[in-house]
Backbone as CSV, one residue per row, in Angstrom:
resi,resn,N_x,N_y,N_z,CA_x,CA_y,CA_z,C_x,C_y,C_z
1,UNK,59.646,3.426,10.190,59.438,4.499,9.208,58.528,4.032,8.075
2,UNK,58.496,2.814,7.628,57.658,2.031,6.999,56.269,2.205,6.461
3,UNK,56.056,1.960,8.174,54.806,1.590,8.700,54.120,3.035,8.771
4,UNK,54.870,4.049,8.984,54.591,5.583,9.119,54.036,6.461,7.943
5,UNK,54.693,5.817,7.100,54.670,6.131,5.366,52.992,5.303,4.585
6,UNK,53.291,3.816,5.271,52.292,3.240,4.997,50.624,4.053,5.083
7,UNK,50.712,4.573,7.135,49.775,5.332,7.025,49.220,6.105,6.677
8,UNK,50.515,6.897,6.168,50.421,8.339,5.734,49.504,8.179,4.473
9,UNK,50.371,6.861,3.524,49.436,7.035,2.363,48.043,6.872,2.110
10,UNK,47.580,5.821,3.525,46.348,5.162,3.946,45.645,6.434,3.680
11,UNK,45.608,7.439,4.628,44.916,8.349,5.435,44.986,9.001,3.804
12,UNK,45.880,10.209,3.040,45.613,10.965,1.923,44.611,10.177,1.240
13,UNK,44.632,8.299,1.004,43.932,8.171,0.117,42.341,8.252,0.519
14,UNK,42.504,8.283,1.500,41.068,8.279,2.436,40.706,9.652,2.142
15,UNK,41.640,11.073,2.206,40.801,12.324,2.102,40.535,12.133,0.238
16,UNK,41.153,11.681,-0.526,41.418,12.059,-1.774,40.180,10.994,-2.193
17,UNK,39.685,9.713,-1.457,38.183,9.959,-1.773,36.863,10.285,-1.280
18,UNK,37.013,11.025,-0.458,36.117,12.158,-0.022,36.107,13.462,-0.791
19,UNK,37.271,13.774,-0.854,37.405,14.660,-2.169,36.971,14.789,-3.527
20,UNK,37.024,13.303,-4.201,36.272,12.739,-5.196,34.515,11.959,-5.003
21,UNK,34.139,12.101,-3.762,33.090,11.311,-3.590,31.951,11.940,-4.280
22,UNK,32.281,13.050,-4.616,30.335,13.899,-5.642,30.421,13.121,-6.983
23,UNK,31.977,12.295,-7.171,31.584,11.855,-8.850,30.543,10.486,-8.974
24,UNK,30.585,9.628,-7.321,30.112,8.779,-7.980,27.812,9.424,-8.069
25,UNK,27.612,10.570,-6.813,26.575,10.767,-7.588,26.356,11.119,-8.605
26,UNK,27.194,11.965,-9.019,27.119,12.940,-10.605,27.270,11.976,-11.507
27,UNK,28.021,10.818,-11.462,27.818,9.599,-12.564,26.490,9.046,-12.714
28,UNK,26.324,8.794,-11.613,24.728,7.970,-11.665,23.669,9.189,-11.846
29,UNK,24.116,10.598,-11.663,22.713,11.237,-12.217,22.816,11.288,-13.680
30,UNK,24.073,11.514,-14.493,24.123,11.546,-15.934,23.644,10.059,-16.399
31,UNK,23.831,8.775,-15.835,23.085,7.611,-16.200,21.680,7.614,-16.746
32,UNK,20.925,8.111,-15.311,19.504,8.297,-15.232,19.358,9.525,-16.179
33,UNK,20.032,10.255,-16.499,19.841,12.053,-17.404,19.475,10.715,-19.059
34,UNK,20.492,9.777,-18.923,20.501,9.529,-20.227,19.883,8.566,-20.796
35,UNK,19.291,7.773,-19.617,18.170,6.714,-19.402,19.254,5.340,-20.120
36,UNK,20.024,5.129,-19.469,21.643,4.337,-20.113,20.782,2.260,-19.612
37,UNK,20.227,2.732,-18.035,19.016,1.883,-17.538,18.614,0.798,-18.908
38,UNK,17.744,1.556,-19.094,16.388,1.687,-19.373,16.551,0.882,-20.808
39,UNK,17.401,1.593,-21.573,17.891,1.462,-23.074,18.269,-0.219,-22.869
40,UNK,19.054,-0.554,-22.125,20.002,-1.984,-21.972,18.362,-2.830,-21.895
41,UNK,17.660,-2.562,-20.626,16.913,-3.176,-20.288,15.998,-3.466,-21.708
42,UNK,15.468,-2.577,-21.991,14.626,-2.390,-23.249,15.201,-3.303,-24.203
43,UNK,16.489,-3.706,-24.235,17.396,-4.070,-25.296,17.141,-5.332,-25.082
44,UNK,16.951,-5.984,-23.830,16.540,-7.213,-23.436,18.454,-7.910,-22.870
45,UNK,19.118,-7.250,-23.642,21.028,-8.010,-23.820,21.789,-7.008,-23.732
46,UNK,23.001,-7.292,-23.339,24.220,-6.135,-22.869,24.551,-5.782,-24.598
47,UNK,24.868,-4.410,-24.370,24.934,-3.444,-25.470,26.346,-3.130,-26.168
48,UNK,26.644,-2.845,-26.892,28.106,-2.167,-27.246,27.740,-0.531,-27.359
49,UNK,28.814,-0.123,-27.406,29.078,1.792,-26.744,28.621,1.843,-28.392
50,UNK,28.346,1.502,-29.461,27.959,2.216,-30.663,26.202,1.868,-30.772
51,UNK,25.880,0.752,-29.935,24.524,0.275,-30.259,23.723,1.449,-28.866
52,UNK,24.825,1.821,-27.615,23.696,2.358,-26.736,23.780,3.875,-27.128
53,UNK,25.075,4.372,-28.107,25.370,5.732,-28.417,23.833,6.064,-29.699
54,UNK,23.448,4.989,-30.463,22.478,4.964,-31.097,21.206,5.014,-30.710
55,UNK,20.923,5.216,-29.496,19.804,4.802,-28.615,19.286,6.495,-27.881
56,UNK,21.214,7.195,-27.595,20.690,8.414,-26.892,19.632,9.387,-27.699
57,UNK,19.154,10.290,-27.314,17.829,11.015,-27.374,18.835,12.733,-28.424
58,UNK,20.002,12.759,-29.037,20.483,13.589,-29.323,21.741,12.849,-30.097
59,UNK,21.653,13.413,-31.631,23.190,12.745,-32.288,23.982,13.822,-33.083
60,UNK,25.168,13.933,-33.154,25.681,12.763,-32.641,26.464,12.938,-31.353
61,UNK,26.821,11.593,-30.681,27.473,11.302,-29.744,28.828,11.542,-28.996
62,UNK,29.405,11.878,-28.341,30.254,11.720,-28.041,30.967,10.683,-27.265
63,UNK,31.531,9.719,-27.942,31.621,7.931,-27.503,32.441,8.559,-26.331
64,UNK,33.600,8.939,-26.721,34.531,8.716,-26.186,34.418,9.113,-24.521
65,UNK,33.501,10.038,-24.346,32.899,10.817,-22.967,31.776,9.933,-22.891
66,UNK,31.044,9.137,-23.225,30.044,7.838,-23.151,30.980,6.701,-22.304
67,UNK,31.956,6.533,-23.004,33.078,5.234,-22.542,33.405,5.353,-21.291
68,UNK,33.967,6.603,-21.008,34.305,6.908,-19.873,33.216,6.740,-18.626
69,UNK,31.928,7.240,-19.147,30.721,7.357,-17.889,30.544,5.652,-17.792
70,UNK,30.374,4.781,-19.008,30.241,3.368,-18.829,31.213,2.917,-18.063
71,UNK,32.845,3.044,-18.420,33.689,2.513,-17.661,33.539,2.740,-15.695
72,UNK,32.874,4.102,-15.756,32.727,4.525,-13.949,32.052,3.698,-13.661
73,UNK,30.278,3.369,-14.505,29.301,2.589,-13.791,29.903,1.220,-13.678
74,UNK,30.482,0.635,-14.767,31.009,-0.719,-14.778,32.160,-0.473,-13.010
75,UNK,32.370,0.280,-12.620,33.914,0.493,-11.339,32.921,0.774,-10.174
76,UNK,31.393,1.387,-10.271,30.461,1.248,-9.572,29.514,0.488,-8.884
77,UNK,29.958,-1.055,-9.780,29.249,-2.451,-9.544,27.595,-1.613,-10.350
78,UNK,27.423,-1.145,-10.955,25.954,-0.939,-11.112,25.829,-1.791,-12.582
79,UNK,26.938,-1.426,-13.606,26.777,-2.137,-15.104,27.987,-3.020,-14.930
80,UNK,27.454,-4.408,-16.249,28.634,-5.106,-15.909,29.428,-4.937,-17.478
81,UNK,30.570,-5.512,-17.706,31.418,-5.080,-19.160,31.473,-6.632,-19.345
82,UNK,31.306,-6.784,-20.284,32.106,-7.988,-20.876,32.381,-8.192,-22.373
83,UNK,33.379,-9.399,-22.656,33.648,-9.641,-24.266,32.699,-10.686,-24.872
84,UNK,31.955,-10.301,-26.127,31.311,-11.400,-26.611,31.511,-10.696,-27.978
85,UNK,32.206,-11.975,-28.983,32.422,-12.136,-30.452,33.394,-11.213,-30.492
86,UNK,33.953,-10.545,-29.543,35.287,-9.915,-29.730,34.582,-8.377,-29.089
87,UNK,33.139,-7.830,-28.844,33.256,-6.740,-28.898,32.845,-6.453,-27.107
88,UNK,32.916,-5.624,-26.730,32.663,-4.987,-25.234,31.434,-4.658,-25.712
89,UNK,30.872,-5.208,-24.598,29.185,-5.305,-24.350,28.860,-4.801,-23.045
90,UNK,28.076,-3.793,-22.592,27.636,-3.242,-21.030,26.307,-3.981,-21.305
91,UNK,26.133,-4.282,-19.915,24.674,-5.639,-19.309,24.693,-4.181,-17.929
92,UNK,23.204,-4.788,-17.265,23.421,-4.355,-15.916,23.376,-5.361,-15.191
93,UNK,24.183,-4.823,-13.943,24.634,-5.762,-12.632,23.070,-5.505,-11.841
94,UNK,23.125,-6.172,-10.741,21.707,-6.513,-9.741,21.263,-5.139,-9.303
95,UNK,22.192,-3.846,-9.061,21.469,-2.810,-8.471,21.083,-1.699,-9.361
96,UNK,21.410,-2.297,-10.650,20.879,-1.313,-11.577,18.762,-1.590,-11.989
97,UNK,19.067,-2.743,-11.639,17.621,-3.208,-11.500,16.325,-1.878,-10.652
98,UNK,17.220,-0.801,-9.996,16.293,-0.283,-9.390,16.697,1.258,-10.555
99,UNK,17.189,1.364,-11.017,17.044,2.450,-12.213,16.236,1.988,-13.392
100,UNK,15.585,1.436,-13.234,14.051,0.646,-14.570,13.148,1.202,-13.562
101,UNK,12.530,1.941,-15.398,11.266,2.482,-14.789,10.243,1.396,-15.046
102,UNK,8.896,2.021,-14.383,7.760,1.031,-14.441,7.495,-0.007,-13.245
103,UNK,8.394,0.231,-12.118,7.891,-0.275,-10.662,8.053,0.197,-9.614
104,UNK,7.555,-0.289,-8.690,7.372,1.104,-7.400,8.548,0.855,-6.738
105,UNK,9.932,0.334,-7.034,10.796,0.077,-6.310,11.860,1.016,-7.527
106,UNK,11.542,1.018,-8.345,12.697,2.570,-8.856,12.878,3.125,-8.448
107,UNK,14.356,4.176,-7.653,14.929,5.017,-7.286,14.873,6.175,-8.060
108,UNK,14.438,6.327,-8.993,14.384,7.461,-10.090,14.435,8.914,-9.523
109,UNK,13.592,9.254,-8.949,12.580,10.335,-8.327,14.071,10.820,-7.226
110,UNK,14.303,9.667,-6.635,15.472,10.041,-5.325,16.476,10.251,-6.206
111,UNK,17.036,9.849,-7.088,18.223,10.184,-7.925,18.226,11.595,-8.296
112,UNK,17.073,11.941,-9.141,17.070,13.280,-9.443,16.593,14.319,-9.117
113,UNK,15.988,13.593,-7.892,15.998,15.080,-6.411,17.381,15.176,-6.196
114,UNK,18.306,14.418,-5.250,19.107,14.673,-4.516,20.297,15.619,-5.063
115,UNK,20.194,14.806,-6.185,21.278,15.149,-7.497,21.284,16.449,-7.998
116,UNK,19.732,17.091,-8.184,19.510,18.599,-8.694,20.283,19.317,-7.972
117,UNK,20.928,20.305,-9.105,21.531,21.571,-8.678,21.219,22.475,-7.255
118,UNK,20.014,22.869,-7.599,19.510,23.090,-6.299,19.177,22.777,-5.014
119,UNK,19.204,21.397,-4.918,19.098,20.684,-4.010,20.841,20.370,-3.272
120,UNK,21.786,20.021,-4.502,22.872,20.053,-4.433,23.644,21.346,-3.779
121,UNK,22.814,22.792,-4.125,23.518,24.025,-3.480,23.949,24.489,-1.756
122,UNK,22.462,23.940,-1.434,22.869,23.915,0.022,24.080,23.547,0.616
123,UNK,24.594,22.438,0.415,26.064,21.746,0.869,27.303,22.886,0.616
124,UNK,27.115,23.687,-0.104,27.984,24.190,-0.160,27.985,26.169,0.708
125,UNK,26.898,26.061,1.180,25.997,26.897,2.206,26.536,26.484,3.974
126,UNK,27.072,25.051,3.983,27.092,24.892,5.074,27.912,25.846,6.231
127,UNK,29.024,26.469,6.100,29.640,27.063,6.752,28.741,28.228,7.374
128,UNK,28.223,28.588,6.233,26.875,30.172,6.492,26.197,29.751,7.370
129,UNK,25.503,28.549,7.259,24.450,28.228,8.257,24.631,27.745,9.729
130,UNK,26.375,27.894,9.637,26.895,27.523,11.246,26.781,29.308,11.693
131,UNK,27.739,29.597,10.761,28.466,30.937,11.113,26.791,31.795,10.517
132,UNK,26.032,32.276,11.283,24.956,32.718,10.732,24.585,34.603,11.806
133,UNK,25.475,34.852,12.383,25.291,35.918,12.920,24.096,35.984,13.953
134,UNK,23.312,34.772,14.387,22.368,34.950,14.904,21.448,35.098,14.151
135,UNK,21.203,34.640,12.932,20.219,34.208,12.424,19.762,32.619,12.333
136,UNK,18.491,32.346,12.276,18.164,31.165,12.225,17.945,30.591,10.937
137,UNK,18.596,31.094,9.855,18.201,30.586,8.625,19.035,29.247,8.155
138,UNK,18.378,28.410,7.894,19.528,27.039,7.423,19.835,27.565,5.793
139,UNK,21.107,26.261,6.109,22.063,26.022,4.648,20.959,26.448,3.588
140,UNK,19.941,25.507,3.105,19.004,25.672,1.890,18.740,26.894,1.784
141,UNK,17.966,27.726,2.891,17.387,29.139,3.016,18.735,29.903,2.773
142,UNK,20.188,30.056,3.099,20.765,30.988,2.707,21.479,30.174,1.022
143,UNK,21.095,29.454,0.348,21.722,29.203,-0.788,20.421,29.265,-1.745
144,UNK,19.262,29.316,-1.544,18.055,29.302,-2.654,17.082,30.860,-1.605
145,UNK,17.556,31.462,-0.783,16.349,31.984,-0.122,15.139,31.914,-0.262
146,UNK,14.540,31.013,-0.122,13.746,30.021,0.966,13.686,29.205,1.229
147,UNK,12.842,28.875,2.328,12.680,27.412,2.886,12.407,26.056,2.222
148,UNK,12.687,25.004,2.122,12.504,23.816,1.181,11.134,23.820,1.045
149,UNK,10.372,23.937,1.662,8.763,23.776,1.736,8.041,24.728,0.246
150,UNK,8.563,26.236,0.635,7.967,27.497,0.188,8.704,26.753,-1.292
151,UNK,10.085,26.073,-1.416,10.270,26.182,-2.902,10.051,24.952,-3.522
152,UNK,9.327,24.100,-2.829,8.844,23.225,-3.579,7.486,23.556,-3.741
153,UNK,6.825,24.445,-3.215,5.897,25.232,-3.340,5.274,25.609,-4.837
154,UNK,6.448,25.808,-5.101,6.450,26.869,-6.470,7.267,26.080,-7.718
155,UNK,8.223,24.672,-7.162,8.392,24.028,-8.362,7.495,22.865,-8.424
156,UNK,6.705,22.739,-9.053,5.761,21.607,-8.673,6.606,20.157,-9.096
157,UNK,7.302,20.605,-10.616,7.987,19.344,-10.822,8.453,18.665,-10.303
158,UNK,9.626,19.617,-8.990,10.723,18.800,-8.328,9.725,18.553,-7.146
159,UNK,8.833,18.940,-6.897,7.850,18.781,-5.727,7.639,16.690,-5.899
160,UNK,7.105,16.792,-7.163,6.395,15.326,-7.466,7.725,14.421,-7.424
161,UNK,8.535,15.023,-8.169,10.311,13.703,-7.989,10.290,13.686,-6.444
162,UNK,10.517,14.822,-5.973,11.240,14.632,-4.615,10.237,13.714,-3.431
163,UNK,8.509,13.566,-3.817,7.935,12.831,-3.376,7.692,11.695,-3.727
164,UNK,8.059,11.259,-5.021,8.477,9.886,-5.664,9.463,9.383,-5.344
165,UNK,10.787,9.877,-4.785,12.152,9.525,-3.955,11.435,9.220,-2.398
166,UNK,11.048,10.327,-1.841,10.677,9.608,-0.139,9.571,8.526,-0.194
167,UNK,8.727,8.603,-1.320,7.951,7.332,-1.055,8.353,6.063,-1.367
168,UNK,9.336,6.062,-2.388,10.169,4.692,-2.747,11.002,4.318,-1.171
169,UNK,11.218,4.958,-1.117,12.005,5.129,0.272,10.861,4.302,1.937
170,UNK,9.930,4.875,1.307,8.891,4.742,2.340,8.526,3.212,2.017
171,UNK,8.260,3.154,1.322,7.842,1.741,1.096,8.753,0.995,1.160
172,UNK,9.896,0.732,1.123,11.127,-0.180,1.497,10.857,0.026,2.834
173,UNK,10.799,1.016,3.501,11.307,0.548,5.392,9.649,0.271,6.044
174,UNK,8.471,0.893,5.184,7.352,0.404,5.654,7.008,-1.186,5.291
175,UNK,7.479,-1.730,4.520,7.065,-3.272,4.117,7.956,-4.335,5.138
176,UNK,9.049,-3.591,5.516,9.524,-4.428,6.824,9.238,-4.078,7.784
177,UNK,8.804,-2.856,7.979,8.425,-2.708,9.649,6.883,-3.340,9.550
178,UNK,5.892,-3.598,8.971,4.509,-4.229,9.269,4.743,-5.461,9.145
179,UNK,6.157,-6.090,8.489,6.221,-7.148,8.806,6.876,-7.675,9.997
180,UNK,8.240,-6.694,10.334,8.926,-7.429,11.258,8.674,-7.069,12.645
181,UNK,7.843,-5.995,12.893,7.510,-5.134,13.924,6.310,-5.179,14.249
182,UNK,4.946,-5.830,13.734,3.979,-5.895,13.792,2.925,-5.453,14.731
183,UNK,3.902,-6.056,16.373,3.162,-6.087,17.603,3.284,-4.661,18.352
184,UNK,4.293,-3.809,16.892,4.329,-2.242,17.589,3.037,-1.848,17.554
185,UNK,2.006,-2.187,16.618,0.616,-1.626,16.379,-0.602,-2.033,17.140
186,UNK,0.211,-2.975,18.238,-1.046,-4.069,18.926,-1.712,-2.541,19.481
187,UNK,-3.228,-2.588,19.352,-3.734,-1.644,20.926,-4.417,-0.369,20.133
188,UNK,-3.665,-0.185,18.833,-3.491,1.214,18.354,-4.642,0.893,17.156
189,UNK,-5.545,2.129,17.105,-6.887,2.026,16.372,-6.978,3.105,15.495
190,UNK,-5.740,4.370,15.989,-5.500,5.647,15.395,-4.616,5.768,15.349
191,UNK,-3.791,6.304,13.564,-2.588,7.060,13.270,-2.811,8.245,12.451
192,UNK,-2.548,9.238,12.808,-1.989,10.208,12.398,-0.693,10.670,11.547
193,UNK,-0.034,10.890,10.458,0.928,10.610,9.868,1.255,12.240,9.701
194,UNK,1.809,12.966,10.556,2.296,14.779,10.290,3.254,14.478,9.342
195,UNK,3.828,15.151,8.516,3.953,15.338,7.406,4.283,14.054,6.525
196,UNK,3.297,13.358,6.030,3.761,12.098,5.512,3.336,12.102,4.444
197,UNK,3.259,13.081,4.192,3.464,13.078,2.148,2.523,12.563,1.404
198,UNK,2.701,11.939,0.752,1.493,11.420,-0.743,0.964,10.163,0.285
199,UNK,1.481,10.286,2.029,0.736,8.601,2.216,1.091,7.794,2.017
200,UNK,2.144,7.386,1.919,2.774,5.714,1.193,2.932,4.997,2.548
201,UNK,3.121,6.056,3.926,3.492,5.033,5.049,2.003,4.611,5.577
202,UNK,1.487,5.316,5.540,-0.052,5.037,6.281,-0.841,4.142,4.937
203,UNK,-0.603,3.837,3.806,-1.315,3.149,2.778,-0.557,1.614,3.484
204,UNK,0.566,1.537,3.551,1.119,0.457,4.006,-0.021,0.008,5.538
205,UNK,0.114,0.736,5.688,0.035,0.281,7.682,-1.805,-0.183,7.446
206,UNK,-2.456,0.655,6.984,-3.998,0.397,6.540,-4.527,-1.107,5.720
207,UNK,-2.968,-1.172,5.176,-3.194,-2.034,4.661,-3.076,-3.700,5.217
208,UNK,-2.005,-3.505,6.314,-1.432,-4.701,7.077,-2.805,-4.406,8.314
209,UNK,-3.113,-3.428,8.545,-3.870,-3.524,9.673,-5.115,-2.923,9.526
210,UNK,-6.156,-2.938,8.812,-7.583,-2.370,8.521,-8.098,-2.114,9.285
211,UNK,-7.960,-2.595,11.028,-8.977,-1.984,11.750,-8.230,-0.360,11.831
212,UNK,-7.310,-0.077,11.569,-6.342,1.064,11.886,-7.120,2.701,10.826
213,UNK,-7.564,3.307,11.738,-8.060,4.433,11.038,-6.384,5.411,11.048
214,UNK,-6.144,5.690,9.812,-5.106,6.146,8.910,-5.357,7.674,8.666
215,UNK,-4.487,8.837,9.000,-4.796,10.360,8.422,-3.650,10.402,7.890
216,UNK,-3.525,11.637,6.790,-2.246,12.504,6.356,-2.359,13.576,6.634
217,UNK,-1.654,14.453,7.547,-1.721,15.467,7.756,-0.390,16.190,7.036
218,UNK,-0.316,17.706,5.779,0.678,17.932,5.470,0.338,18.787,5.076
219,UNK,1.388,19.684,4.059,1.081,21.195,3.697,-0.240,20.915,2.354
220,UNK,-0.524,21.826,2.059,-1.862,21.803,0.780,-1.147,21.121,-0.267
221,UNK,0.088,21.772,-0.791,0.268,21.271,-1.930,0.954,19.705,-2.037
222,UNK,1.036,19.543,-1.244,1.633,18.280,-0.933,0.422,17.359,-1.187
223,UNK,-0.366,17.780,-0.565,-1.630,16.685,-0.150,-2.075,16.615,-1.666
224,UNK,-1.870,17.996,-2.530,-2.719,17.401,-3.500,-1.654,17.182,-4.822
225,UNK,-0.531,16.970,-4.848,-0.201,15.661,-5.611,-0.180,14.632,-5.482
């Protein structure tokens, strides 16, 4: 009976964090909302909650809802906490290193695509887009009516984040595949890249391999941010 109980509790705690799993994005998008990064980094040294509350872009503060978002990132491995001269100081840990802006390995762009409301709406579309009456419209199209394409179309902003997220992206799995995969390209003199965006995979590949004539083929507006 124990052992029965044991599982039981296993398994609830397993739905109960799936249940809770949108907080740890919604933490890390209010991070990046508040540039929490950036401020430490800038600071050069781990901060106290009155020196980074002095830093936000709007006063005054609300520590006490500050404390709390620090205490998540610190339970996130992203910031670290510690005591020095008696006071709690937030530093960042190694993977906060990719929320600093100013290098092509910032996640920025992917944070606050994925994270946007709108982008976020679809998920909750999903049932519609099973149960669709014989229509072919996906989740996104019945929660924003239209297609991701047509509405990045028309937001140019989230157009440029959301292509600053796949190219960060791109360049992490393109800098190991020309390295570790190399002899996939033996032979090959032409690539074509259908929808490959601002180019970050074919800038890579042109670059490891110059005899390689490189295209982007993609929608207009794409091509020209």
């Amino acid at each position: 009976m124990e052992m029965i109980n044991k599982e039981n509790l296993s398994s609830q705690a397993k739905l109960w964090n799936f249940i809770y799993g949108f907080a740890d994005s919604l933490v890390l998008k209010s991070a990046v909302q508040l540039d929490l990064a950036n401020i430490i980094h800038n600071h050069g040294s781990p901060m106290t909650l009155s020196e980074l509350s002095l830093h936000l872009p709007s006063q005054p503060v609300n520590q006490d809802a500050l404390y709390r978002v620090l205490r998540y990132l610190v339970h996130m491995k992203l910031f670290t906490k510690s005591s020095i001269d008696g006071e709690l100081r937030y530093g960042l840990a190694p993977p906060a290193k990719f929320l600093v802006k100013g290098w092509d390995k910032c996640m920025l762009g992917a944070i606050l695509t994925i994270t946007d409301k709108d982008f976020m709406a679809p998920w909750h579309y999903l049932k519609e887009g099973i149960l669709n009456d014989g229509s072919t419209s996906t989740a996104f199209e019945k929660a924003l009516g239209t297609n991701i394409w047509d509405y990045m179309a028309e937001h140019p902003e989230k157009n440029q984040l959301f292509n600053e997220g796949m190219a960060n992206d791109t360049r992490l799995i393109m800098s190991a595949l020309v390295k570790e995969c190399s002899s996939m390209f033996d032979g090959i003199t032409t690539i074509v890249d259908v929808g490959g965006g601002t180019g970050t995979a074919v800038r890579n590949i042109a670059k490891a391999f110059p005899h390689i004539k490189c295209t982007v083929y993609d929608l207009p507006h794409v091509i020209a941010d």
